[in-house]
């Protein structure tokens, strides 16, 4: 596979942005097995991280047609062999203009910004990379401990001059090993979380319509129990953590129905996508204490409004969409992607090639 990219000079178009520069992407290409005869650099969006975030959310919810792509791509794509992007949209119209396009690379796990169907129709493989599975897994583990052991709320109390010893969950606060953690979705992040929890002696259960026993065995999780439905996961877990992609079908899927299944001693964590949750239903569950608490790194609208009722609750931890942010996760992503390209060229195999037939089943994060 990809033999046609070897032994020839390629025109490679790299599209960077405020988080991943075109210069970094070009350097990753130069260090790869690919021979670039020409590298054309484009920049998507503004040099403004808030603007990027707003456009990112729009694309994640509405697809690659929702935002304009980088300036200069109309001309550059016509005779390009490879398009290498971070988050710049790659809609159908752009793909159709790529008369010589052989592959599309993206240095992120999500694929909402690329029209996979159009690429597949032209037999153009899309290769992506999971750049932040470990940072997010570390973060979620931290949220579980901070939430169940009142670390965040007691810190806030001390900052307000309160010496707190009693909490709403004091009667059922327990050690980590006594909790049953339920993972809704077992992609790369879910697997990393499960491995961390397993090492700490925590019982982990999961629901994922697409995970295979072979993949669990390959990652040392053959003994992890899979439950048959999301409803069962919410009923049985002491902590529910979401790790799903946001699609038209699951927008605000986690609503009062699912919160009603949870134990009053159970906790809810969302570090995936804010749009998965009906935020008002979650607020009601927290206010009524029908669940013990929640930790949220993502919201239905970002940044979180200063008027949000979430800010007034004492049983929730709120963080500003930072679970995947470490000094190395995003900047190293282009180089991680080129390692995947090297695997394809050298071994002919990788699990990072996506096409339209498997995109709906892709749980990788």
mmCIF file of C-alpha atoms in Angstrom:
data_model
loop_
_atom_site.group_PDB
_atom_site.id
_atom_site.type_symbol
_atom_site.label_atom_id
_atom_site.label_comp_id
_atom_site.label_asym_id
_atom_site.label_seq_id
_atom_site.Cartn_x
_atom_site.Cartn_y
_atom_site.Cartn_z
ATOM 1 C CA UNK A 1 0.000 0.000 0.000
ATOM 2 C CA UNK A 2 1.144 3.513 -0.854
ATOM 3 C CA UNK A 3 3.886 2.134 -3.101
ATOM 4 C CA UNK A 4 2.874 4.801 -5.610
ATOM 5 C CA UNK A 5 4.182 7.433 -3.196
ATOM 6 C CA UNK A 6 7.687 5.989 -3.241
ATOM 7 C CA UNK A 7 10.534 6.675 -5.602
ATOM 8 C CA UNK A 8 8.991 9.817 -6.962
ATOM 9 C CA UNK A 9 9.033 13.464 -6.033
ATOM 10 C CA UNK A 10 5.711 14.508 -4.560
ATOM 11 C CA UNK A 11 3.863 17.753 -4.315
ATOM 12 C CA UNK A 12 2.680 17.936 -0.712
ATOM 13 C CA UNK A 13 0.352 20.657 0.512
ATOM 14 C CA UNK A 14 0.503 21.302 4.267
ATOM 15 C CA UNK A 15 -2.203 23.325 5.986
ATOM 16 C CA UNK A 16 -1.346 24.569 9.458
ATOM 17 C CA UNK A 17 -3.079 26.829 11.932
ATOM 18 C CA UNK A 18 -2.575 28.627 15.224
ATOM 19 C CA UNK A 19 -1.987 25.314 17.064
ATOM 20 C CA UNK A 20 0.056 23.365 14.512
ATOM 21 C CA UNK A 21 2.192 25.541 12.285
ATOM 22 C CA UNK A 22 2.782 24.807 8.588
ATOM 23 C CA UNK A 23 6.512 24.963 9.356
ATOM 24 C CA UNK A 24 6.211 22.112 11.858
ATOM 25 C CA UNK A 25 4.195 20.053 9.400
ATOM 26 C CA UNK A 26 6.736 20.674 6.637
ATOM 27 C CA UNK A 27 9.553 19.591 8.941
ATOM 28 C CA UNK A 28 7.681 16.375 9.774
ATOM 29 C CA UNK A 29 7.341 15.671 6.046
ATOM 30 C CA UNK A 30 11.078 16.187 5.541
ATOM 31 C CA UNK A 31 11.811 13.648 8.282
ATOM 32 C CA UNK A 32 9.438 11.074 6.768
ATOM 33 C CA UNK A 33 10.099 8.379 4.144
ATOM 34 C CA UNK A 34 8.280 10.527 1.588
ATOM 35 C CA UNK A 35 10.318 12.456 -0.961
ATOM 36 C CA UNK A 36 8.883 15.923 -1.320
ATOM 37 C CA UNK A 37 9.691 17.595 -4.572
ATOM 38 C CA UNK A 38 7.615 20.573 -3.522
ATOM 39 C CA UNK A 39 5.986 21.545 -0.229
ATOM 40 C CA UNK A 40 3.301 24.213 -0.428
ATOM 41 C CA UNK A 41 2.280 25.789 2.873
ATOM 42 C CA UNK A 42 -1.123 27.269 3.674
ATOM 43 C CA UNK A 43 -2.559 28.705 6.883
ATOM 44 C CA UNK A 44 -6.116 28.154 8.034
ATOM 45 C CA UNK A 45 -7.990 30.708 10.087
ATOM 46 C CA UNK A 46 -6.552 33.503 12.157
ATOM 47 C CA UNK A 47 -3.679 33.679 14.591
ATOM 48 C CA UNK A 48 -6.281 33.582 17.347
ATOM 49 C CA UNK A 49 -6.920 30.510 19.528
ATOM 50 C CA UNK A 50 -10.419 31.603 20.524
ATOM 51 C CA UNK A 51 -11.410 32.012 16.887
ATOM 52 C CA UNK A 52 -9.972 28.562 16.183
ATOM 53 C CA UNK A 53 -12.019 27.037 19.020
ATOM 54 C CA UNK A 54 -15.253 28.584 17.776
ATOM 55 C CA UNK A 55 -14.672 27.302 14.249
ATOM 56 C CA UNK A 56 -13.580 23.899 15.560
ATOM 57 C CA UNK A 57 -16.839 23.463 17.460
ATOM 58 C CA UNK A 58 -18.838 24.460 14.384
ATOM 59 C CA UNK A 59 -17.020 21.889 12.240
ATOM 60 C CA UNK A 60 -17.347 19.143 14.830
ATOM 61 C CA UNK A 61 -21.079 19.708 14.958
ATOM 62 C CA UNK A 62 -21.811 20.496 11.320
ATOM 63 C CA UNK A 63 -19.072 18.900 9.231
ATOM 64 C CA UNK A 64 -16.447 20.093 6.720
ATOM 65 C CA UNK A 65 -18.861 22.309 4.802
ATOM 66 C CA UNK A 66 -19.557 24.452 7.880
ATOM 67 C CA UNK A 67 -16.419 26.583 7.605
ATOM 68 C CA UNK A 68 -14.290 27.834 4.737
ATOM 69 C CA UNK A 69 -10.970 26.110 4.125
ATOM 70 C CA UNK A 70 -7.551 27.747 3.978
ATOM 71 C CA UNK A 71 -6.837 30.417 1.422
ATOM 72 C CA UNK A 72 -4.742 29.224 -1.486
ATOM 73 C CA UNK A 73 -5.997 25.635 -1.367
ATOM 74 C CA UNK A 74 -8.107 25.993 -4.517
ATOM 75 C CA UNK A 75 -4.959 26.512 -6.576
ATOM 76 C CA UNK A 76 -2.580 24.301 -4.588
ATOM 77 C CA UNK A 77 -4.809 21.206 -4.556
ATOM 78 C CA UNK A 78 -5.189 20.885 -8.327
ATOM 79 C CA UNK A 79 -1.914 19.013 -8.903
ATOM 80 C CA UNK A 80 -1.087 17.994 -5.323
ATOM 81 C CA UNK A 81 -0.223 14.381 -4.523
ATOM 82 C CA UNK A 82 -0.841 14.670 -0.793
ATOM 83 C CA UNK A 83 -2.916 17.020 1.338
ATOM 84 C CA UNK A 84 -1.650 17.229 4.913
ATOM 85 C CA UNK A 85 -3.939 19.154 7.264
ATOM 86 C CA UNK A 86 -4.523 19.689 10.948
ATOM 87 C CA UNK A 87 -8.020 21.146 11.210
ATOM 88 C CA UNK A 88 -8.630 23.027 7.991
ATOM 89 C CA UNK A 89 -11.843 21.651 6.458
ATOM 90 C CA UNK A 90 -11.543 19.284 3.511
ATOM 91 C CA UNK A 91 -15.033 19.315 1.964
ATOM 92 C CA UNK A 92 -16.229 17.416 -1.082
ATOM 93 C CA UNK A 93 -15.694 20.372 -3.406
ATOM 94 C CA UNK A 94 -12.014 20.617 -2.471
ATOM 95 C CA UNK A 95 -11.426 16.879 -2.854
ATOM 96 C CA UNK A 96 -13.011 16.932 -6.283
ATOM 97 C CA UNK A 97 -10.573 19.647 -7.340
ATOM 98 C CA UNK A 98 -7.626 17.413 -6.417
ATOM 99 C CA UNK A 99 -7.171 15.732 -9.797
ATOM 100 C CA UNK A 100 -3.858 14.122 -8.744
ATOM 101 C CA UNK A 101 -4.638 13.632 -5.062
ATOM 102 C CA UNK A 102 -3.342 10.284 -3.762
ATOM 103 C CA UNK A 103 -3.812 10.630 0.011
ATOM 104 C CA UNK A 104 -5.097 12.916 2.745
ATOM 105 C CA UNK A 105 -3.226 13.082 6.050
ATOM 106 C CA UNK A 106 -4.542 14.714 9.220
ATOM 107 C CA UNK A 107 -2.605 14.996 12.467
ATOM 108 C CA UNK A 108 -5.572 14.516 14.786
ATOM 109 C CA UNK A 109 -7.923 11.709 15.765
ATOM 110 C CA UNK A 110 -11.216 13.368 14.825
ATOM 111 C CA UNK A 111 -12.293 13.326 11.206
ATOM 112 C CA UNK A 112 -15.262 15.668 11.290
ATOM 113 C CA UNK A 113 -13.358 18.179 9.136
ATOM 114 C CA UNK A 114 -12.919 15.791 6.199
ATOM 115 C CA UNK A 115 -15.554 14.511 3.781
ATOM 116 C CA UNK A 116 -14.611 10.841 4.062
ATOM 117 C CA UNK A 117 -17.312 9.794 1.627
ATOM 118 C CA UNK A 118 -15.914 11.988 -1.143
ATOM 119 C CA UNK A 119 -12.376 10.754 -0.499
ATOM 120 C CA UNK A 120 -13.514 7.111 -0.578
ATOM 121 C CA UNK A 121 -15.423 7.664 -3.797
ATOM 122 C CA UNK A 122 -12.135 8.710 -5.386
ATOM 123 C CA UNK A 123 -10.180 5.886 -3.672
ATOM 124 C CA UNK A 124 -8.190 8.422 -1.684
ATOM 125 C CA UNK A 125 -7.160 6.980 1.684
ATOM 126 C CA UNK A 126 -7.299 9.203 4.760
ATOM 127 C CA UNK A 127 -4.665 8.651 7.427
ATOM 128 C CA UNK A 128 -5.004 10.131 10.888
ATOM 129 C CA UNK A 129 -3.225 9.871 14.235
ATOM 130 C CA UNK A 130 -4.307 9.676 17.868
ATOM 131 C CA UNK A 131 -2.261 12.388 19.506
ATOM 132 C CA UNK A 132 -3.883 12.903 22.895
ATOM 133 C CA UNK A 133 -5.063 9.533 24.215
ATOM 134 C CA UNK A 134 -2.550 9.470 27.065
ATOM 135 C CA UNK A 135 -3.025 13.109 28.165
ATOM 136 C CA UNK A 136 -6.818 12.716 28.226
ATOM 137 C CA UNK A 137 -6.603 9.400 30.071
ATOM 138 C CA UNK A 138 -4.361 10.959 32.719
ATOM 139 C CA UNK A 139 -6.757 13.870 33.049
ATOM 140 C CA UNK A 140 -9.840 11.675 33.419
ATOM 141 C CA UNK A 141 -8.128 9.615 36.104
ATOM 142 C CA UNK A 142 -7.386 12.867 37.916
ATOM 143 C CA UNK A 143 -11.021 13.948 37.612
ATOM 144 C CA UNK A 144 -12.250 10.647 39.034
ATOM 145 C CA UNK A 145 -10.073 11.014 42.113
ATOM 146 C CA UNK A 146 -10.704 14.749 42.541
ATOM 147 C CA UNK A 147 -14.454 14.257 42.234
ATOM 148 C CA UNK A 148 -14.947 11.203 44.419
ATOM 149 C CA UNK A 149 -12.551 12.380 47.155
ATOM 150 C CA UNK A 150 -13.682 16.036 47.234
ATOM 151 C CA UNK A 151 -10.270 17.417 46.337
ATOM 152 C CA UNK A 152 -11.574 20.235 44.146
ATOM 153 C CA UNK A 153 -14.496 21.268 46.350
ATOM 154 C CA UNK A 154 -12.404 21.296 49.523
ATOM 155 C CA UNK A 155 -9.732 23.380 47.808
ATOM 156 C CA UNK A 156 -12.388 25.856 46.763
ATOM 157 C CA UNK A 157 -13.689 25.910 50.327
ATOM 158 C CA UNK A 158 -10.286 26.688 51.778
ATOM 159 C CA UNK A 159 -9.789 29.498 49.288
ATOM 160 C CA UNK A 160 -13.052 30.910 50.615
ATOM 161 C CA UNK A 161 -11.900 30.583 54.227
ATOM 162 C CA UNK A 162 -13.876 27.396 55.002
ATOM 163 C CA UNK A 163 -12.358 24.395 56.830
ATOM 164 C CA UNK A 164 -14.599 21.710 55.346
ATOM 165 C CA UNK A 165 -14.890 18.227 56.831
ATOM 166 C CA UNK A 166 -18.366 17.256 55.718
ATOM 167 C CA UNK A 167 -19.523 16.971 52.115
ATOM 168 C CA UNK A 168 -22.739 15.913 50.380
ATOM 169 C CA UNK A 169 -21.096 12.558 49.582
ATOM 170 C CA UNK A 170 -19.462 12.003 52.990
ATOM 171 C CA UNK A 171 -21.677 9.005 53.779
ATOM 172 C CA UNK A 172 -20.473 7.057 50.744
ATOM 173 C CA UNK A 173 -16.971 8.408 50.066
ATOM 174 C CA UNK A 174 -14.745 5.390 49.504
ATOM 175 C CA UNK A 175 -11.417 4.321 48.051
ATOM 176 C CA UNK A 176 -10.780 4.118 44.338
ATOM 177 C CA UNK A 177 -10.531 0.327 44.364
ATOM 178 C CA UNK A 178 -14.100 0.049 45.667
ATOM 179 C CA UNK A 179 -15.578 1.888 42.690
ATOM 180 C CA UNK A 180 -16.906 0.366 39.496
ATOM 181 C CA UNK A 181 -16.051 2.672 36.591
ATOM 182 C CA UNK A 182 -18.120 2.458 33.424
ATOM 183 C CA UNK A 183 -16.671 3.599 30.107
ATOM 184 C CA UNK A 184 -19.112 4.635 27.395
ATOM 185 C CA UNK A 185 -16.903 4.017 24.374
ATOM 186 C CA UNK A 186 -13.644 2.064 24.244
ATOM 187 C CA UNK A 187 -11.497 3.738 21.627
ATOM 188 C CA UNK A 188 -7.882 4.712 22.196
ATOM 189 C CA UNK A 189 -8.711 6.996 25.124
ATOM 190 C CA UNK A 190 -11.050 4.463 26.714
ATOM 191 C CA UNK A 191 -8.382 1.780 26.467
ATOM 192 C CA UNK A 192 -5.764 4.031 28.070
ATOM 193 C CA UNK A 193 -8.135 4.852 30.945
ATOM 194 C CA UNK A 194 -9.025 1.189 31.418
ATOM 195 C CA UNK A 195 -5.348 0.235 31.612
ATOM 196 C CA UNK A 196 -4.676 2.881 34.254
ATOM 197 C CA UNK A 197 -7.677 1.853 36.326
ATOM 198 C CA UNK A 198 -6.849 -1.842 36.006
ATOM 199 C CA UNK A 199 -3.349 -1.158 37.342
ATOM 200 C CA UNK A 200 -4.953 0.500 40.377
ATOM 201 C CA UNK A 201 -7.226 -2.456 41.047
ATOM 202 C CA UNK A 202 -10.415 -0.739 39.898
ATOM 203 C CA UNK A 203 -13.261 -2.734 38.360
ATOM 204 C CA UNK A 204 -13.931 -1.417 34.859
ATOM 205 C CA UNK A 205 -16.966 -2.180 32.713
ATOM 206 C CA UNK A 206 -17.685 -0.775 29.277
ATOM 207 C CA UNK A 207 -20.206 -0.453 26.493
ATOM 208 C CA UNK A 208 -19.106 -0.080 22.882
ATOM 209 C CA UNK A 209 -21.035 -1.383 19.887
ATOM 210 C CA UNK A 210 -17.891 -1.735 17.800
ATOM 211 C CA UNK A 211 -15.064 -2.893 20.063
ATOM 212 C CA UNK A 212 -13.756 -6.385 19.298
ATOM 213 C CA UNK A 213 -12.514 -9.001 21.740
ATOM 214 C CA UNK A 214 -9.344 -9.179 19.666
ATOM 215 C CA UNK A 215 -8.602 -5.509 20.277
ATOM 216 C CA UNK A 216 -9.221 -5.865 24.002
ATOM 217 C CA UNK A 217 -6.925 -8.892 24.147
ATOM 218 C CA UNK A 218 -4.252 -7.066 22.162
ATOM 219 C CA UNK A 219 -4.283 -4.297 24.774
ATOM 220 C CA UNK A 220 -4.284 -6.566 27.818
ATOM 221 C CA UNK A 221 -7.964 -6.011 28.629
ATOM 222 C CA UNK A 222 -9.432 -9.424 27.829
ATOM 223 C CA UNK A 223 -10.925 -9.616 31.327
ATOM 224 C CA UNK A 224 -12.809 -6.304 31.071
ATOM 225 C CA UNK A 225 -16.560 -6.859 31.202
ATOM 226 C CA UNK A 226 -18.631 -5.464 28.328
ATOM 227 C CA UNK A 227 -22.266 -4.698 29.098
ATOM 228 C CA UNK A 228 -24.885 -5.053 26.403
ATOM 229 C CA UNK A 229 -26.405 -1.568 26.569
ATOM 230 C CA UNK A 230 -25.677 1.991 27.558
ATOM 231 C CA UNK A 231 -28.606 1.757 29.943
ATOM 232 C CA UNK A 232 -26.929 -1.127 31.788
ATOM 233 C CA UNK A 233 -23.680 0.845 31.969
ATOM 234 C CA UNK A 234 -25.401 3.797 33.646
ATOM 235 C CA UNK A 235 -27.275 1.517 36.030
ATOM 236 C CA UNK A 236 -24.280 -0.522 37.184
ATOM 237 C CA UNK A 237 -21.494 2.069 37.387
ATOM 238 C CA UNK A 238 -20.324 4.157 40.325
ATOM 239 C CA UNK A 239 -18.588 6.455 37.831
ATOM 240 C CA UNK A 240 -19.663 6.871 34.190
ATOM 241 C CA UNK A 241 -17.115 8.402 31.819
ATOM 242 C CA UNK A 242 -18.063 9.356 28.230
ATOM 243 C CA UNK A 243 -15.715 8.582 25.338
ATOM 244 C CA UNK A 244 -17.919 8.826 22.267
ATOM 245 C CA UNK A 245 -17.804 10.792 19.051
ATOM 246 C CA UNK A 246 -20.456 13.422 18.451
ATOM 247 C CA UNK A 247 -22.736 12.681 15.492
ATOM 248 C CA UNK A 248 -26.158 13.818 14.340
ATOM 249 C CA UNK A 249 -27.579 10.642 15.852
ATOM 250 C CA UNK A 250 -26.245 11.125 19.382
ATOM 251 C CA UNK A 251 -26.601 14.890 19.836
ATOM 252 C CA UNK A 252 -27.773 15.443 23.448
ATOM 253 C CA UNK A 253 -28.300 11.693 23.717
ATOM 254 C CA UNK A 254 -27.230 11.604 27.375
ATOM 255 C CA UNK A 255 -30.297 13.187 28.937
ATOM 256 C CA UNK A 256 -32.592 12.796 31.925
ATOM 257 C CA UNK A 257 -33.421 9.271 30.813
ATOM 258 C CA UNK A 258 -29.848 8.116 31.383
ATOM 259 C CA UNK A 259 -29.312 10.224 34.493
ATOM 260 C CA UNK A 260 -32.423 8.569 35.967
ATOM 261 C CA UNK A 261 -30.715 5.182 35.617
ATOM 262 C CA UNK A 262 -27.743 6.265 37.746
ATOM 263 C CA UNK A 263 -27.394 5.543 41.430
ATOM 264 C CA UNK A 264 -27.723 8.593 43.718
ATOM 265 C CA UNK A 265 -24.161 7.745 44.800
ATOM 266 C CA UNK A 266 -22.792 7.723 41.231
ATOM 267 C CA UNK A 267 -20.725 10.323 39.353
ATOM 268 C CA UNK A 268 -20.723 11.460 35.713
ATOM 269 C CA UNK A 269 -17.658 12.577 33.743
ATOM 270 C CA UNK A 270 -17.528 14.090 30.251
ATOM 271 C CA UNK A 271 -14.223 14.871 28.567
ATOM 272 C CA UNK A 272 -15.435 13.911 25.075
ATOM 273 C CA UNK A 273 -17.880 16.371 23.496
ATOM 274 C CA UNK A 274 -20.273 18.768 25.179
ATOM 275 C CA UNK A 275 -22.925 18.147 22.544
ATOM 276 C CA UNK A 276 -23.346 14.548 23.699
ATOM 277 C CA UNK A 277 -25.106 15.727 26.862
ATOM 278 C CA UNK A 278 -28.325 17.602 27.477
ATOM 279 C CA UNK A 279 -26.713 20.128 29.777
ATOM 280 C CA UNK A 280 -29.976 21.323 31.305
ATOM 281 C CA UNK A 281 -30.940 17.759 32.235
ATOM 282 C CA UNK A 282 -27.532 17.263 33.826
ATOM 283 C CA UNK A 283 -27.910 20.483 35.828
ATOM 284 C CA UNK A 284 -31.280 19.274 37.091
ATOM 285 C CA UNK A 285 -29.802 15.919 38.126
ATOM 286 C CA UNK A 286 -27.024 17.716 40.022
ATOM 287 C CA UNK A 287 -29.384 20.205 41.693
ATOM 288 C CA UNK A 288 -31.780 17.480 42.808
ATOM 289 C CA UNK A 289 -28.847 15.285 43.863
ATOM 290 C CA UNK A 290 -30.295 12.364 41.955
ATOM 291 C CA UNK A 291 -26.618 11.785 41.121
ATOM 292 C CA UNK A 292 -23.688 12.489 43.422
ATOM 293 C CA UNK A 293 -21.720 14.795 41.168
ATOM 294 C CA UNK A 294 -20.117 15.451 37.812
ATOM 295 C CA UNK A 295 -16.829 16.559 36.261
ATOM 296 C CA UNK A 296 -16.982 18.353 32.918
ATOM 297 C CA UNK A 297 -14.189 19.431 30.601
ATOM 298 C CA UNK A 298 -16.517 20.122 27.651
ATOM 299 C CA UNK A 299 -19.792 22.022 27.328
ATOM 300 C CA UNK A 300 -22.611 22.499 24.847
ATOM 301 C CA UNK A 301 -21.318 26.017 24.224
ATOM 302 C CA UNK A 302 -17.727 27.117 24.756
ATOM 303 C CA UNK A 303 -16.414 29.080 26.479
ATOM 304 C CA UNK A 304 -18.859 28.380 29.300
ATOM 305 C CA UNK A 305 -21.070 31.374 29.937
ATOM 306 C CA UNK A 306 -20.454 33.267 33.175
ATOM 307 C CA UNK A 307 -24.221 33.026 33.632
ATOM 308 C CA UNK A 308 -24.263 29.225 33.523
ATOM 309 C CA UNK A 309 -26.057 27.583 36.426
ATOM 310 C CA UNK A 310 -23.242 25.026 36.565
ATOM 311 C CA UNK A 311 -21.072 27.661 38.231
ATOM 312 C CA UNK A 312 -23.359 27.823 41.244
ATOM 313 C CA UNK A 313 -23.322 24.081 42.014
ATOM 314 C CA UNK A 314 -21.204 22.518 44.758
ATOM 315 C CA UNK A 315 -21.106 18.996 43.344
ATOM 316 C CA UNK A 316 -19.434 19.627 40.011
ATOM 317 C CA UNK A 317 -15.858 20.118 38.789
ATOM 318 C CA UNK A 318 -15.503 22.337 35.721
ATOM 319 C CA UNK A 319 -12.393 22.685 33.547
ATOM 320 C CA UNK A 320 -12.030 24.708 30.301
ATOM 321 C CA UNK A 321 -11.564 21.940 27.678
ATOM 322 C CA UNK A 322 -7.950 21.200 28.621
ATOM 323 C CA UNK A 323 -7.916 17.400 28.967
ATOM 324 C CA UNK A 324 -5.754 16.904 25.888
ATOM 325 C CA UNK A 325 -3.470 19.869 26.398
ATOM 326 C CA UNK A 326 0.099 18.995 27.288
ATOM 327 C CA UNK A 327 3.250 20.639 25.975
ATOM 328 C CA UNK A 328 3.949 17.691 23.711
ATOM 329 C CA UNK A 329 0.574 16.341 22.536
ATOM 330 C CA UNK A 330 -0.317 18.768 19.730
ATOM 331 C CA UNK A 331 3.148 19.922 18.568
ATOM 332 C CA UNK A 332 4.337 16.328 18.176
ATOM 333 C CA UNK A 333 1.229 15.260 16.259
ATOM 334 C CA UNK A 334 2.667 15.800 12.722
ATOM 335 C CA UNK A 335 5.688 13.657 13.594
ATOM 336 C CA UNK A 336 3.457 10.964 15.103
ATOM 337 C CA UNK A 337 1.440 10.942 11.894
ATOM 338 C CA UNK A 338 4.551 10.530 9.770
ATOM 339 C CA UNK A 339 5.473 7.501 11.882
ATOM 340 C CA UNK A 340 2.134 5.989 10.875
ATOM 341 C CA UNK A 341 2.915 6.749 7.238
ATOM 342 C CA UNK A 342 6.258 5.009 7.735
ATOM 343 C CA UNK A 343 4.443 1.926 9.082
ATOM 344 C CA UNK A 344 2.269 1.832 5.993
ATOM 345 C CA UNK A 345 5.200 2.164 3.638
ATOM 346 C CA UNK A 346 7.449 -0.289 5.476
ATOM 347 C CA UNK A 347 4.934 -2.848 6.706
ATOM 348 C CA UNK A 348 1.848 -2.222 4.621
ATOM 349 C CA UNK A 349 -0.366 -2.134 7.716
ATOM 350 C CA UNK A 350 -1.732 0.384 10.182
ATOM 351 C CA UNK A 351 -5.058 0.913 11.937
ATOM 352 C CA UNK A 352 -5.016 4.579 11.029
ATOM 353 C CA UNK A 353 -6.368 4.311 7.467
ATOM 354 C CA UNK A 354 -9.990 5.391 7.237
ATOM 355 C CA UNK A 355 -12.598 5.044 4.518
ATOM 356 C CA UNK A 356 -16.296 5.699 4.257
ATOM 357 C CA UNK A 357 -17.291 2.104 4.939
ATOM 358 C CA UNK A 358 -15.703 2.079 8.386
ATOM 359 C CA UNK A 359 -16.001 5.726 9.397
ATOM 360 C CA UNK A 360 -19.298 5.217 11.230
ATOM 361 C CA UNK A 361 -17.674 2.421 13.224
ATOM 362 C CA UNK A 362 -14.520 4.365 13.988
ATOM 363 C CA UNK A 363 -14.339 4.796 17.753
ATOM 364 C CA UNK A 364 -10.731 5.946 17.786
ATOM 365 C CA UNK A 365 -10.075 9.161 19.685
#
